[in-house]
Amino acid sequence: MSKMHLVMGGRVTDPQSLEFQDLNKVDLVGVFPDYASAEKAWRGAAQRTVDDAEMRYVIVHLHRLLEPELPGA
């Protein structure tokens, strides 16, 4: 299995948390085959909203969720 990564973001209830205000408005940037391409997409999305403290983008390691028993996952 490839190490898939999801890049997503949205408005959070508190800038120190990952609790999104409205899950219907989460921005799904995309799924990427490696961390480097996911990080590039994350940087682009985060940079567009850098002046908005309530907007937060994250990289989710999908491979860790799908197969958590794998070593190094």
mmCIF file of C-alpha atoms in Angstrom:
data_model
loop_
_atom_site.group_PDB
_atom_site.id
_atom_site.type_symbol
_atom_site.label_atom_id
_atom_site.label_comp_id
_atom_site.label_asym_id
_atom_site.label_seq_id
_atom_site.Cartn_x
_atom_site.Cartn_y
_atom_site.Cartn_z
ATOM 1 C CA MET A 1 0.000 0.000 0.000
ATOM 2 C CA SER A 2 1.277 3.455 -0.825
ATOM 3 C CA LYS A 3 1.599 5.945 1.992
ATOM 4 C CA MET A 4 -1.393 8.123 1.166
ATOM 5 C CA HIS A 5 -1.757 11.557 2.730
ATOM 6 C CA LEU A 6 -4.878 13.738 2.890
ATOM 7 C CA VAL A 7 -4.569 17.526 3.006
ATOM 8 C CA MET A 8 -7.582 19.316 4.441
ATOM 9 C CA GLY A 9 -8.473 22.416 6.378
ATOM 10 C CA GLY A 10 -11.104 24.807 7.518
ATOM 11 C CA ARG A 11 -12.213 27.211 10.171
ATOM 12 C CA VAL A 12 -11.520 25.953 13.705
ATOM 13 C CA THR A 13 -13.270 26.856 16.965
ATOM 14 C CA ASP A 14 -9.935 27.695 18.615
ATOM 15 C CA PRO A 15 -6.620 28.329 16.802
ATOM 16 C CA GLN A 16 -4.928 25.901 19.221
ATOM 17 C CA SER A 17 -7.300 23.032 18.372
ATOM 18 C CA LEU A 18 -8.314 20.855 15.454
ATOM 19 C CA GLU A 19 -12.045 21.130 16.137
ATOM 20 C CA PHE A 20 -13.574 22.393 12.915
ATOM 21 C CA GLN A 21 -16.527 24.782 13.220
ATOM 22 C CA ASP A 22 -18.532 23.370 10.310
ATOM 23 C CA LEU A 23 -17.653 19.983 8.813
ATOM 24 C CA ASN A 24 -19.758 20.820 5.755
ATOM 25 C CA LYS A 25 -17.295 23.602 4.928
ATOM 26 C CA VAL A 26 -14.041 21.642 5.312
ATOM 27 C CA ASP A 27 -11.735 22.241 2.348
ATOM 28 C CA LEU A 28 -10.497 18.893 1.029
ATOM 29 C CA VAL A 29 -7.361 19.867 -0.861
ATOM 30 C CA GLY A 30 -6.606 16.324 -2.022
ATOM 31 C CA VAL A 31 -5.027 12.923 -1.457
ATOM 32 C CA PHE A 32 -1.319 12.583 -2.230
ATOM 33 C CA PRO A 33 0.939 9.547 -2.727
ATOM 34 C CA ASP A 34 3.805 10.811 -0.582
ATOM 35 C CA TYR A 35 4.528 13.255 2.203
ATOM 36 C CA ALA A 36 6.552 15.637 0.022
ATOM 37 C CA SER A 37 3.691 16.307 -2.391
ATOM 38 C CA ALA A 38 1.212 16.548 0.502
ATOM 39 C CA GLU A 39 3.443 19.064 2.242
ATOM 40 C CA LYS A 40 3.682 21.161 -0.916
ATOM 41 C CA ALA A 41 -0.125 21.229 -1.210
ATOM 42 C CA TRP A 42 -0.477 21.972 2.525
ATOM 43 C CA ARG A 43 1.956 24.901 2.285
ATOM 44 C CA GLY A 44 0.043 26.361 -0.645
ATOM 45 C CA ALA A 45 -3.334 26.074 1.098
ATOM 46 C CA ALA A 46 -2.024 27.366 4.430
ATOM 47 C CA GLN A 47 -0.251 30.298 2.770
ATOM 48 C CA ARG A 48 -3.509 31.458 1.150
ATOM 49 C CA THR A 49 -5.078 31.830 4.618
ATOM 50 C CA VAL A 50 -2.004 32.886 6.619
ATOM 51 C CA ASP A 51 -3.682 36.079 7.871
ATOM 52 C CA ASP A 52 -6.750 34.224 9.238
ATOM 53 C CA ALA A 53 -5.891 32.709 12.643
ATOM 54 C CA GLU A 54 -9.077 30.613 12.644
ATOM 55 C CA MET A 55 -8.189 28.780 9.414
ATOM 56 C CA ARG A 56 -6.106 25.639 9.831
ATOM 57 C CA TYR A 57 -4.801 23.103 7.313
ATOM 58 C CA VAL A 58 -3.412 19.692 8.240
ATOM 59 C CA ILE A 59 -1.829 16.619 6.671
ATOM 60 C CA VAL A 60 -3.539 13.374 7.658
ATOM 61 C CA HIS A 61 -1.487 10.191 7.261
ATOM 62 C CA LEU A 62 -4.190 7.957 5.765
ATOM 63 C CA HIS A 63 -1.918 4.924 5.680
ATOM 64 C CA ARG A 64 -1.645 5.108 9.478
ATOM 65 C CA LEU A 65 -5.423 5.060 9.804
ATOM 66 C CA LEU A 66 -5.958 2.272 7.280
ATOM 67 C CA GLU A 67 -3.239 -0.089 8.546
ATOM 68 C CA PRO A 68 -2.103 1.022 12.012
ATOM 69 C CA GLU A 69 -0.407 -2.311 12.748
ATOM 70 C CA LEU A 70 2.246 -1.813 10.056
ATOM 71 C CA PRO A 71 5.726 -0.992 11.371
ATOM 72 C CA GLY A 72 6.625 2.617 10.768
ATOM 73 C CA ALA A 73 2.975 3.512 10.193
#
